[in-house]
Amino acid sequence: DAGVIQSPRHEVTEMGQEVTLRCKPISGHDYLFWYRQTMMRGLELLIYFNNNVPIDDSGMPEDRFSAKMPNASFSTLKIQPSEPRDSAVYFCASSLPGANVLTFGAGSRLTVL
Amino acid sequence: GIQVEQSPPDLILQEGANSTLRCNFSDSVNNLQWFHQNPWGQLINLFYIPSGTKQNGRLSATTVATERYSLLYISSSQTTDSGVYFCAVPRSGGSYIPTFGRGTSLIVHP
């Protein structure tokens, strides 16, 4: 298996632009998580899905953030409009039932100027 | 929610030394994971260890659930062990969804 695949690896954009981050989980994993990592806040959970259904989005910082999982092999995290404080590394992770063992993607480093 | 604290926050070792990293948590847990984030940012799952002891090569982990702590042992450290080590526990009782500690940053010098 190729593992969890994220794209893009790096994104530099200007304030106000729309940003879309993408994730392909490991086949057969039915949990998908989006985490954000910053120096100030560490690793924080934004949202997670079970069987393509969003279960808890309480970690999504604002209405500017949205996430979808249209099928078992694809998820997106969208920021519109982006702001400099959104600069961070965004990780996608997937797991089998019970979330016992998370497998992370390589992350998407976002810089908003 | 369950609070997780890791210590020490920073650790510097010479190659070949042994070390112990600690993770304390505020309530009983049904899930505990240790991760290593390498200097390139990749997060790798090291152990799933809600209780007991596991070993994988030079690394081992022990979780004493009744006393609410877990330890990660690194023996004969190598420069490739450098990075940040995270402990993750469920964010609340009965949940499986992991929340992460702030990590221990380890630097191993040759």
PDB file of N, CA and C in Angstrom, chain B:
ATOM      1  N   GLY B   1     -11.893  17.212  28.943  1.00  0.00           N
ATOM      2  CA  GLY B   1     -11.185  16.191  28.207  1.00  0.00           C
ATOM      3  C   GLY B   1      -9.962  15.706  28.950  1.00  0.00           C
ATOM      4  N   ILE B   2      -9.379  14.634  28.453  1.00  0.00           N
ATOM      5  CA  ILE B   2      -8.183  14.063  29.075  1.00  0.00           C
ATOM      6  C   ILE B   2      -6.977  14.940  28.740  1.00  0.00           C
ATOM      7  N   GLN B   3      -6.226  15.279  29.790  1.00  0.00           N
ATOM      8  CA  GLN B   3      -5.011  16.076  29.615  1.00  0.00           C
ATOM      9  C   GLN B   3      -3.813  15.146  29.490  1.00  0.00           C
ATOM     10  N   VAL B   4      -2.894  15.503  28.623  1.00  0.00           N
ATOM     11  CA  VAL B   4      -1.684  14.701  28.455  1.00  0.00           C
ATOM     12  C   VAL B   4      -0.474  15.608  28.565  1.00  0.00           C
ATOM     13  N   GLU B   5       0.481  15.179  29.360  1.00  0.00           N
ATOM     14  CA  GLU B   5       1.704  15.952  29.568  1.00  0.00           C
ATOM     15  C   GLU B   5       2.908  15.062  29.292  1.00  0.00           C
ATOM     16  N   GLN B   6       3.851  15.608  28.536  1.00  0.00           N
ATOM     17  CA  GLN B   6       5.054  14.861  28.207  1.00  0.00           C
ATOM     18  C   GLN B   6       6.275  15.525  28.812  1.00  0.00           C
ATOM     19  N   SER B   7       7.217  14.682  29.226  1.00  0.00           N
ATOM     20  CA  SER B   7       8.462  15.208  29.780  1.00  0.00           C
ATOM     21  C   SER B   7       9.621  14.296  29.404  1.00  0.00           C
ATOM     22  N   PRO B   8      10.842  14.859  29.321  1.00  0.00           N
ATOM     23  CA  PRO B   8      11.114  16.294  29.339  1.00  0.00           C
ATOM     24  C   PRO B   8      10.696  16.929  28.012  1.00  0.00           C
ATOM     25  N   PRO B   9      10.594  18.232  27.943  1.00  0.00           N
ATOM     26  CA  PRO B   9      10.265  18.864  26.664  1.00  0.00           C
ATOM     27  C   PRO B   9      11.405  18.785  25.664  1.00  0.00           C
ATOM     28  N   ASP B  10      12.621  18.794  26.156  1.00  0.00           N
ATOM     29  CA  ASP B  10      13.790  18.731  25.287  1.00  0.00           C
ATOM     30  C   ASP B  10      14.814  17.780  25.889  1.00  0.00           C
ATOM     31  N   LEU B  11      15.533  17.114  24.995  1.00  0.00           N
ATOM     32  CA  LEU B  11      16.542  16.152  25.431  1.00  0.00           C
ATOM     33  C   LEU B  11      17.663  16.127  24.407  1.00  0.00           C
ATOM     34  N   ILE B  12      18.890  16.210  24.905  1.00  0.00           N
ATOM     35  CA  ILE B  12      20.058  16.153  24.024  1.00  0.00           C
ATOM     36  C   ILE B  12      20.939  15.009  24.502  1.00  0.00           C
ATOM     37  N   LEU B  13      21.308  14.134  23.596  1.00  0.00           N
ATOM     38  CA  LEU B  13      22.090  12.947  23.938  1.00  0.00           C
ATOM     39  C   LEU B  13      23.286  12.801  23.009  1.00  0.00           C
ATOM     40  N   GLN B  14      24.269  12.065  23.505  1.00  0.00           N
ATOM     41  CA  GLN B  14      25.343  11.588  22.641  1.00  0.00           C
ATOM     42  C   GLN B  14      24.928  10.222  22.093  1.00  0.00           C
ATOM     43  N   GLU B  15      25.363   9.969  20.903  1.00  0.00           N
ATOM     44  CA  GLU B  15      25.077   8.672  20.288  1.00  0.00           C
ATOM     45  C   GLU B  15      25.515   7.553  21.227  1.00  0.00           C
ATOM     46  N   GLY B  16      24.647   6.550  21.359  1.00  0.00           N
ATOM     47  CA  GLY B  16      24.968   5.428  22.229  1.00  0.00           C
ATOM     48  C   GLY B  16      24.325   5.492  23.592  1.00  0.00           C
ATOM     49  N   ALA B  17      23.841   6.674  23.977  1.00  0.00           N
ATOM     50  CA  ALA B  17      23.212   6.827  25.297  1.00  0.00           C
ATOM     51  C   ALA B  17      21.796   6.275  25.283  1.00  0.00           C
ATOM     52  N   ASN B  18      21.294   6.007  26.485  1.00  0.00           N
ATOM     53  CA  ASN B  18      19.920   5.546  26.657  1.00  0.00           C
ATOM     54  C   ASN B  18      19.066   6.698  27.172  1.00  0.00           C
ATOM     55  N   SER B  19      17.763   6.621  26.941  1.00  0.00           N
ATOM     56  CA  SER B  19      16.882   7.681  27.435  1.00  0.00           C
ATOM     57  C   SER B  19      15.495   7.134  27.722  1.00  0.00           C
ATOM     58  N   THR B  20      14.781   7.868  28.579  1.00  0.00           N
ATOM     59  CA  THR B  20      13.402   7.526  28.920  1.00  0.00           C
ATOM     60  C   THR B  20      12.532   8.763  28.768  1.00  0.00           C
ATOM     61  N   LEU B  21      11.490   8.637  27.984  1.00  0.00           N
ATOM     62  CA  LEU B  21      10.530   9.713  27.781  1.00  0.00           C
ATOM     63  C   LEU B  21       9.240   9.326  28.498  1.00  0.00           C
ATOM     64  N   ARG B  22       8.593  10.326  29.080  1.00  0.00           N
ATOM     65  CA  ARG B  22       7.420  10.031  29.901  1.00  0.00           C
ATOM     66  C   ARG B  22       6.184  10.746  29.366  1.00  0.00           C
ATOM     67  N   CYS B  23       5.041  10.077  29.527  1.00  0.00           N
ATOM     68  CA  CYS B  23       3.739  10.632  29.144  1.00  0.00           C
ATOM     69  C   CYS B  23       2.773  10.394  30.310  1.00  0.00           C
ATOM     70  N   ASN B  24       2.285  11.465  30.889  1.00  0.00           N
ATOM     71  CA  ASN B  24       1.282  11.381  31.956  1.00  0.00           C
ATOM     72  C   ASN B  24      -0.074  11.796  31.402  1.00  0.00           C
ATOM     73  N   PHE B  25      -1.117  11.117  31.831  1.00  0.00           N
ATOM     74  CA  PHE B  25      -2.453  11.473  31.375  1.00  0.00           C
ATOM     75  C   PHE B  25      -3.408  11.504  32.568  1.00  0.00           C
ATOM     76  N   SER B  26      -4.451  12.295  32.400  1.00  0.00           N
ATOM     77  CA  SER B  26      -5.270  12.680  33.559  1.00  0.00           C
ATOM     78  C   SER B  26      -6.432  11.735  33.874  1.00  0.00           C
ATOM     79  N   ASP B  27      -6.689  10.757  32.995  1.00  0.00           N
ATOM     80  CA  ASP B  27      -7.814   9.857  33.244  1.00  0.00           C
ATOM     81  C   ASP B  27      -7.499   8.511  32.605  1.00  0.00           C
ATOM     82  N   SER B  28      -8.287   7.522  32.940  1.00  0.00           N
ATOM     83  CA  SER B  28      -8.054   6.199  32.365  1.00  0.00           C
ATOM     84  C   SER B  28      -8.275   6.263  30.850  1.00  0.00           C
ATOM     85  N   VAL B  29      -7.480   5.484  30.140  1.00  0.00           N
ATOM     86  CA  VAL B  29      -7.526   5.506  28.682  1.00  0.00           C
ATOM     87  C   VAL B  29      -7.647   4.097  28.142  1.00  0.00           C
ATOM     88  N   ASN B  30      -8.264   3.997  26.954  1.00  0.00           N
ATOM     89  CA  ASN B  30      -8.387   2.713  26.282  1.00  0.00           C
ATOM     90  C   ASN B  30      -7.497   2.640  25.043  1.00  0.00           C
ATOM     91  N   ASN B  31      -6.684   3.668  24.886  1.00  0.00           N
ATOM     92  CA  ASN B  31      -5.875   3.766  23.671  1.00  0.00           C
ATOM     93  C   ASN B  31      -4.713   4.702  23.969  1.00  0.00           C
ATOM     94  N   LEU B  32      -3.502   4.281  23.668  1.00  0.00           N
ATOM     95  CA  LEU B  32      -2.343   5.165  23.804  1.00  0.00           C
ATOM     96  C   LEU B  32      -1.379   4.824  22.687  1.00  0.00           C
ATOM     97  N   GLN B  33      -0.929   5.842  22.012  1.00  0.00           N
ATOM     98  CA  GLN B  33      -0.017   5.640  20.894  1.00  0.00           C
ATOM     99  C   GLN B  33       1.204   6.547  21.072  1.00  0.00           C
ATOM    100  N   TRP B  34       2.351   6.034  20.653  1.00  0.00           N
ATOM    101  CA  TRP B  34       3.574   6.830  20.578  1.00  0.00           C
ATOM    102  C   TRP B  34       3.935   7.032  19.109  1.00  0.00           C
ATOM    103  N   PHE B  35       4.326   8.264  18.786  1.00  0.00           N
ATOM    104  CA  PHE B  35       4.710   8.616  17.424  1.00  0.00           C
ATOM    105  C   PHE B  35       6.090   9.282  17.451  1.00  0.00           C
ATOM    106  N   HIS B  36       6.786   9.123  16.333  1.00  0.00           N
ATOM    107  CA  HIS B  36       8.035   9.837  16.117  1.00  0.00           C
ATOM    108  C   HIS B  36       7.853  10.732  14.895  1.00  0.00           C
ATOM    109  N   GLN B  37       8.159  12.020  15.068  1.00  0.00           N
ATOM    110  CA  GLN B  37       8.171  12.931  13.932  1.00  0.00           C
ATOM    111  C   GLN B  37       9.625  13.218  13.586  1.00  0.00           C
ATOM    112  N   ASN B  38      10.044  12.772  12.418  1.00  0.00           N
ATOM    113  CA  ASN B  38      11.450  12.934  12.046  1.00  0.00           C
ATOM    114  C   ASN B  38      11.725  14.380  11.611  1.00  0.00           C
ATOM    115  N   PRO B  39      12.984  14.719  11.434  1.00  0.00           N
ATOM    116  CA  PRO B  39      13.308  16.114  11.085  1.00  0.00           C
ATOM    117  C   PRO B  39      12.693  16.589   9.774  1.00  0.00           C
ATOM    118  N   TRP B  40      12.209  15.709   8.957  1.00  0.00           N
ATOM    119  CA  TRP B  40      11.554  16.078   7.708  1.00  0.00           C
ATOM    120  C   TRP B  40      10.030  16.223   7.888  1.00  0.00           C
ATOM    121  N   GLY B  41       9.566  15.992   9.108  1.00  0.00           N
ATOM    122  CA  GLY B  41       8.165  16.235   9.414  1.00  0.00           C
ATOM    123  C   GLY B  41       7.258  15.026   9.366  1.00  0.00           C
ATOM    124  N   GLN B  42       7.760  13.899   8.927  1.00  0.00           N
ATOM    125  CA  GLN B  42       6.930  12.702   8.808  1.00  0.00           C
ATOM    126  C   GLN B  42       6.599  12.124  10.188  1.00  0.00           C
ATOM    127  N   LEU B  43       5.340  11.817  10.420  1.00  0.00           N
ATOM    128  CA  LEU B  43       4.882  11.227  11.675  1.00  0.00           C
ATOM    129  C   LEU B  43       4.731   9.722  11.504  1.00  0.00           C
ATOM    130  N   ILE B  44       5.455   8.982  12.322  1.00  0.00           N
ATOM    131  CA  ILE B  44       5.453   7.524  12.231  1.00  0.00           C
ATOM    132  C   ILE B  44       4.921   6.943  13.536  1.00  0.00           C
ATOM    133  N   ASN B  45       3.986   6.025  13.416  1.00  0.00           N
ATOM    134  CA  ASN B  45       3.460   5.367  14.596  1.00  0.00           C
ATOM    135  C   ASN B  45       4.472   4.342  15.097  1.00  0.00           C
ATOM    136  N   LEU B  46       4.867   4.481  16.366  1.00  0.00           N
ATOM    137  CA  LEU B  46       5.837   3.560  16.948  1.00  0.00           C
ATOM    138  C   LEU B  46       5.152   2.415  17.688  1.00  0.00           C
ATOM    139  N   PHE B  47       4.197   2.770  18.540  1.00  0.00           N
ATOM    140  CA  PHE B  47       3.531   1.771  19.375  1.00  0.00           C
ATOM    141  C   PHE B  47       2.068   2.139  19.588  1.00  0.00           C
ATOM    142  N   TYR B  48       1.251   1.107  19.591  1.00  0.00           N
ATOM    143  CA  TYR B  48      -0.095   1.196  20.136  1.00  0.00           C
ATOM    144  C   TYR B  48      -0.035   0.408  21.434  1.00  0.00           C
ATOM    145  N   ILE B  49      -0.179   1.097  22.586  1.00  0.00           N
ATOM    146  CA  ILE B  49       0.106   0.415  23.850  1.00  0.00           C
ATOM    147  C   ILE B  49      -0.787   0.952  24.969  1.00  0.00           C
ATOM    148  N   PRO B  50      -2.059   0.539  24.999  1.00  0.00           N
ATOM    149  CA  PRO B  50      -2.942   0.998  26.079  1.00  0.00           C
ATOM    150  C   PRO B  50      -2.571   0.446  27.447  1.00  0.00           C
ATOM    151  N   SER B  51      -1.814  -0.658  27.463  1.00  0.00           N
ATOM    152  CA  SER B  51      -1.338  -1.215  28.730  1.00  0.00           C
ATOM    153  C   SER B  51      -0.205  -2.188  28.421  1.00  0.00           C
ATOM    154  N   GLY B  52       0.587  -2.511  29.439  1.00  0.00           N
ATOM    155  CA  GLY B  52       1.631  -3.501  29.275  1.00  0.00           C
ATOM    156  C   GLY B  52       2.889  -2.955  28.641  1.00  0.00           C
ATOM    157  N   THR B  53       3.701  -3.850  28.126  1.00  0.00           N
ATOM    158  CA  THR B  53       5.002  -3.516  27.564  1.00  0.00           C
ATOM    159  C   THR B  53       5.141  -4.109  26.177  1.00  0.00           C
ATOM    160  N   LYS B  54       5.752  -3.320  25.282  1.00  0.00           N
ATOM    161  CA  LYS B  54       6.070  -3.791  23.939  1.00  0.00           C
ATOM    162  C   LYS B  54       7.487  -3.378  23.597  1.00  0.00           C
ATOM    163  N   GLN B  55       8.104  -4.153  22.718  1.00  0.00           N
ATOM    164  CA  GLN B  55       9.453  -3.818  22.279  1.00  0.00           C
ATOM    165  C   GLN B  55       9.539  -3.935  20.777  1.00  0.00           C
ATOM    166  N   ASN B  56      10.308  -3.004  20.191  1.00  0.00           N
ATOM    167  CA  ASN B  56      10.568  -3.040  18.762  1.00  0.00           C
ATOM    168  C   ASN B  56      11.997  -2.581  18.546  1.00  0.00           C
ATOM    169  N   GLY B  57      12.891  -3.553  18.442  1.00  0.00           N
ATOM    170  CA  GLY B  57      14.302  -3.210  18.270  1.00  0.00           C
ATOM    171  C   GLY B  57      14.856  -2.498  19.495  1.00  0.00           C
ATOM    172  N   ARG B  58      15.433  -1.315  19.258  1.00  0.00           N
ATOM    173  CA  ARG B  58      16.019  -0.559  20.368  1.00  0.00           C
ATOM    174  C   ARG B  58      14.975   0.237  21.150  1.00  0.00           C
ATOM    175  N   LEU B  59      13.766   0.256  20.675  1.00  0.00           N
ATOM    176  CA  LEU B  59      12.702   0.990  21.351  1.00  0.00           C
ATOM    177  C   LEU B  59      11.774   0.041  22.096  1.00  0.00           C
ATOM    178  N   SER B  60      11.364   0.499  23.260  1.00  0.00           N
ATOM    179  CA  SER B  60      10.338  -0.234  24.000  1.00  0.00           C
ATOM    180  C   SER B  60       9.438   0.765  24.701  1.00  0.00           C
ATOM    181  N   ALA B  61       8.241   0.318  25.025  1.00  0.00           N
ATOM    182  CA  ALA B  61       7.279   1.193  25.685  1.00  0.00           C
ATOM    183  C   ALA B  61       6.534   0.408  26.747  1.00  0.00           C
ATOM    184  N   THR B  62       6.218   1.114  27.810  1.00  0.00           N
ATOM    185  CA  THR B  62       5.451   0.526  28.904  1.00  0.00           C
ATOM    186  C   THR B  62       4.364   1.493  29.301  1.00  0.00           C
ATOM    187  N   THR B  63       3.150   0.994  29.436  1.00  0.00           N
ATOM    188  CA  THR B  63       2.041   1.808  29.925  1.00  0.00           C
ATOM    189  C   THR B  63       1.500   1.179  31.201  1.00  0.00           C
ATOM    190  N   VAL B  64       1.463   1.985  32.264  1.00  0.00           N
ATOM    191  CA  VAL B  64       0.854   1.556  33.527  1.00  0.00           C
ATOM    192  C   VAL B  64      -0.466   2.313  33.639  1.00  0.00           C
ATOM    193  N   ALA B  65      -1.499   1.679  33.133  1.00  0.00           N
ATOM    194  CA  ALA B  65      -2.784   2.366  32.995  1.00  0.00           C
ATOM    195  C   ALA B  65      -3.347   2.792  34.358  1.00  0.00           C
ATOM    196  N   THR B  66      -3.150   1.957  35.388  1.00  0.00           N
ATOM    197  CA  THR B  66      -3.719   2.265  36.698  1.00  0.00           C
ATOM    198  C   THR B  66      -3.071   3.504  37.308  1.00  0.00           C
ATOM    199  N   GLU B  67      -1.822   3.782  36.903  1.00  0.00           N
ATOM    200  CA  GLU B  67      -1.133   4.958  37.441  1.00  0.00           C
ATOM    201  C   GLU B  67      -1.066   6.084  36.421  1.00  0.00           C
ATOM    202  N   ARG B  68      -1.670   5.880  35.274  1.00  0.00           N
ATOM    203  CA  ARG B  68      -1.857   6.940  34.272  1.00  0.00           C
ATOM    204  C   ARG B  68      -0.556   7.514  33.737  1.00  0.00           C
ATOM    205  N   TYR B  69       0.330   6.609  33.328  1.00  0.00           N
ATOM    206  CA  TYR B  69       1.529   7.087  32.646  1.00  0.00           C
ATOM    207  C   TYR B  69       2.034   6.024  31.701  1.00  0.00           C
ATOM    208  N   SER B  70       2.822   6.489  30.747  1.00  0.00           N
ATOM    209  CA  SER B  70       3.491   5.611  29.806  1.00  0.00           C
ATOM    210  C   SER B  70       4.928   6.094  29.633  1.00  0.00           C
ATOM    211  N   LEU B  71       5.822   5.149  29.403  1.00  0.00           N
ATOM    212  CA  LEU B  71       7.235   5.447  29.213  1.00  0.00           C
ATOM    213  C   LEU B  71       7.701   4.887  27.881  1.00  0.00           C
ATOM    214  N   LEU B  72       8.519   5.662  27.210  1.00  0.00           N
ATOM    215  CA  LEU B  72       9.160   5.217  25.969  1.00  0.00           C
ATOM    216  C   LEU B  72      10.666   5.168  26.231  1.00  0.00           C
ATOM    217  N   TYR B  73      11.257   3.988  26.034  1.00  0.00           N
ATOM    218  CA  TYR B  73      12.682   3.801  26.245  1.00  0.00           C
ATOM    219  C   TYR B  73      13.400   3.732  24.901  1.00  0.00           C
ATOM    220  N   ILE B  74      14.471   4.481  24.803  1.00  0.00           N
ATOM    221  CA  ILE B  74      15.327   4.404  23.628  1.00  0.00           C
ATOM    222  C   ILE B  74      16.695   3.966  24.105  1.00  0.00           C
ATOM    223  N   SER B  75      17.149   2.833  23.633  1.00  0.00           N
ATOM    224  CA  SER B  75      18.465   2.343  24.030  1.00  0.00           C
ATOM    225  C   SER B  75      19.462   2.532  22.888  1.00  0.00           C
ATOM    226  N   SER B  76      20.709   2.718  23.271  1.00  0.00           N
ATOM    227  CA  SER B  76      21.802   2.892  22.297  1.00  0.00           C
ATOM    228  C   SER B  76      21.384   3.852  21.188  1.00  0.00           C
ATOM    229  N   SER B  77      21.049   5.060  21.583  1.00  0.00           N
ATOM    230  CA  SER B  77      20.488   6.020  20.634  1.00  0.00           C
ATOM    231  C   SER B  77      21.404   6.268  19.436  1.00  0.00           C
ATOM    232  N   GLN B  78      20.770   6.553  18.302  1.00  0.00           N
ATOM    233  CA  GLN B  78      21.460   6.853  17.066  1.00  0.00           C
ATOM    234  C   GLN B  78      20.985   8.215  16.563  1.00  0.00           C
ATOM    235  N   THR B  79      21.776   8.813  15.688  1.00  0.00           N
ATOM    236  CA  THR B  79      21.403  10.140  15.177  1.00  0.00           C
ATOM    237  C   THR B  79      20.050  10.114  14.481  1.00  0.00           C
ATOM    238  N   THR B  80      19.707   8.970  13.917  1.00  0.00           N
ATOM    239  CA  THR B  80      18.422   8.845  13.231  1.00  0.00           C
ATOM    240  C   THR B  80      17.234   8.839  14.196  1.00  0.00           C
ATOM    241  N   ASP B  81      17.511   8.730  15.498  1.00  0.00           N
ATOM    242  CA  ASP B  81      16.435   8.817  16.488  1.00  0.00           C
ATOM    243  C   ASP B  81      16.012  10.264  16.743  1.00  0.00           C
ATOM    244  N   SER B  82      16.768  11.205  16.261  1.00  0.00           N
ATOM    245  CA  SER B  82      16.439  12.625  16.464  1.00  0.00           C
ATOM    246  C   SER B  82      15.055  12.940  15.914  1.00  0.00           C
ATOM    247  N   GLY B  83      14.421  13.913  16.540  1.00  0.00           N
ATOM    248  CA  GLY B  83      13.082  14.311  16.130  1.00  0.00           C
ATOM    249  C   GLY B  83      12.230  14.591  17.356  1.00  0.00           C
ATOM    250  N   VAL B  84      10.938  14.577  17.156  1.00  0.00           N
ATOM    251  CA  VAL B  84      10.007  14.834  18.251  1.00  0.00           C
ATOM    252  C   VAL B  84       9.171  13.589  18.482  1.00  0.00           C
ATOM    253  N   TYR B  85       9.037  13.217  19.743  1.00  0.00           N
ATOM    254  CA  TYR B  85       8.263  12.045  20.125  1.00  0.00           C
ATOM    255  C   TYR B  85       6.960  12.502  20.773  1.00  0.00           C
ATOM    256  N   PHE B  86       5.863  12.032  20.222  1.00  0.00           N
ATOM    257  CA  PHE B  86       4.535  12.407  20.707  1.00  0.00           C
ATOM    258  C   PHE B  86       3.827  11.210  21.326  1.00  0.00           C
ATOM    259  N   CYS B  87       3.110  11.505  22.379  1.00  0.00           N
ATOM    260  CA  CYS B  87       2.185  10.568  22.992  1.00  0.00           C
ATOM    261  C   CYS B  87       0.779  11.037  22.624  1.00  0.00           C
ATOM    262  N   ALA B  88      -0.096  10.091  22.291  1.00  0.00           N
ATOM    263  CA  ALA B  88      -1.480  10.442  21.944  1.00  0.00           C
ATOM    264  C   ALA B  88      -2.433   9.558  22.737  1.00  0.00           C
ATOM    265  N   VAL B  89      -3.402  10.186  23.374  1.00  0.00           N
ATOM    266  CA  VAL B  89      -4.415   9.456  24.137  1.00  0.00           C
ATOM    267  C   VAL B  89      -5.785   9.929  23.683  1.00  0.00           C
ATOM    268  N   PRO B  90      -6.840   9.187  24.013  1.00  0.00           N
ATOM    269  CA  PRO B  90      -8.183   9.652  23.646  1.00  0.00           C
ATOM    270  C   PRO B  90      -8.478  11.002  24.283  1.00  0.00           C
ATOM    271  N   ARG B  91      -9.209  11.807  23.558  1.00  0.00           N
ATOM    272  CA  ARG B  91      -9.453  13.159  24.054  1.00  0.00           C
ATOM    273  C   ARG B  91     -10.470  13.190  25.190  1.00  0.00           C
ATOM    274  N   SER B  92     -11.228  12.110  25.362  1.00  0.00           N
ATOM    275  CA  SER B  92     -12.168  12.046  26.475  1.00  0.00           C
ATOM    276  C   SER B  92     -12.456  10.586  26.799  1.00  0.00           C
ATOM    277  N   GLY B  93     -12.986  10.337  27.986  1.00  0.00           N
ATOM    278  CA  GLY B  93     -13.297   8.985  28.376  1.00  0.00           C
ATOM    279  C   GLY B  93     -14.285   8.329  27.423  1.00  0.00           C
ATOM    280  N   GLY B  94     -14.007   7.091  27.046  1.00  0.00           N
ATOM    281  CA  GLY B  94     -14.901   6.377  26.141  1.00  0.00           C
ATOM    282  C   GLY B  94     -14.654   6.655  24.677  1.00  0.00           C
ATOM    283  N   SER B  95     -13.823   7.669  24.386  1.00  0.00           N
ATOM    284  CA  SER B  95     -13.511   7.999  22.996  1.00  0.00           C
ATOM    285  C   SER B  95     -12.256   7.264  22.553  1.00  0.00           C
ATOM    286  N   TYR B  96     -12.153   7.023  21.267  1.00  0.00           N
ATOM    287  CA  TYR B  96     -10.922   6.488  20.705  1.00  0.00           C
ATOM    288  C   TYR B  96     -10.134   7.551  19.951  1.00  0.00           C
ATOM    289  N   ILE B  97     -10.698   8.737  19.827  1.00  0.00           N
ATOM    290  CA  ILE B  97     -10.110   9.747  18.960  1.00  0.00           C
ATOM    291  C   ILE B  97      -8.904  10.378  19.637  1.00  0.00           C
ATOM    292  N   PRO B  98      -7.714  10.267  19.011  1.00  0.00           N
ATOM    293  CA  PRO B  98      -6.489  10.698  19.681  1.00  0.00           C
ATOM    294  C   PRO B  98      -6.314  12.202  19.766  1.00  0.00           C
ATOM    295  N   THR B  99      -5.826  12.629  20.930  1.00  0.00           N
ATOM    296  CA  THR B  99      -5.345  13.984  21.115  1.00  0.00           C
ATOM    297  C   THR B  99      -3.878  13.868  21.522  1.00  0.00           C
ATOM    298  N   PHE B 100      -3.076  14.830  21.068  1.00  0.00           N
ATOM    299  CA  PHE B 100      -1.631  14.715  21.189  1.00  0.00           C
ATOM    300  C   PHE B 100      -1.061  15.591  22.297  1.00  0.00           C
ATOM    301  N   GLY B 101      -0.013  15.078  22.960  1.00  0.00           N
ATOM    302  CA  GLY B 101       0.770  15.903  23.854  1.00  0.00           C
ATOM    303  C   GLY B 101       1.637  16.862  23.062  1.00  0.00           C
ATOM    304  N   ARG B 102       2.402  17.708  23.768  1.00  0.00           N
ATOM    305  CA  ARG B 102       3.249  18.699  23.094  1.00  0.00           C
ATOM    306  C   ARG B 102       4.569  18.110  22.617  1.00  0.00           C
ATOM    307  N   GLY B 103       4.858  16.888  23.042  1.00  0.00           N
ATOM    308  CA  GLY B 103       6.021  16.204  22.527  1.00  0.00           C
ATOM    309  C   GLY B 103       7.299  16.416  23.312  1.00  0.00           C
ATOM    310  N   THR B 104       8.262  15.517  23.073  1.00  0.00           N
ATOM    311  CA  THR B 104       9.626  15.639  23.572  1.00  0.00           C
ATOM    312  C   THR B 104      10.533  15.752  22.365  1.00  0.00           C
ATOM    313  N   SER B 105      11.298  16.838  22.306  1.00  0.00           N
ATOM    314  CA  SER B 105      12.222  17.042  21.205  1.00  0.00           C
ATOM    315  C   SER B 105      13.560  16.416  21.562  1.00  0.00           C
ATOM    316  N   LEU B 106      14.003  15.461  20.750  1.00  0.00           N
ATOM    317  CA  LEU B 106      15.244  14.735  21.006  1.00  0.00           C
ATOM    318  C   LEU B 106      16.276  15.053  19.931  1.00  0.00           C
ATOM    319  N   ILE B 107      17.463  15.410  20.370  1.00  0.00           N
ATOM    320  CA  ILE B 107      18.594  15.593  19.465  1.00  0.00           C
ATOM    321  C   ILE B 107      19.672  14.622  19.901  1.00  0.00           C
ATOM    322  N   VAL B 108      20.122  13.794  18.956  1.00  0.00           N
ATOM    323  CA  VAL B 108      21.213  12.852  19.217  1.00  0.00           C
ATOM    324  C   VAL B 108      22.413  13.300  18.416  1.00  0.00           C
ATOM    325  N   HIS B 109      23.484  13.621  19.132  1.00  0.00           N
ATOM    326  CA  HIS B 109      24.721  14.061  18.477  1.00  0.00           C
ATOM    327  C   HIS B 109      25.639  12.877  18.208  1.00  0.00           C
ATOM    328  N   PRO B 110      26.345  12.911  17.059  1.00  0.00           N
ATOM    329  CA  PRO B 110      27.292  11.816  16.754  1.00  0.00           C
ATOM    330  C   PRO B 110      28.506  11.853  17.671  1.00  0.00           C
TER     331      PRO B 110
END
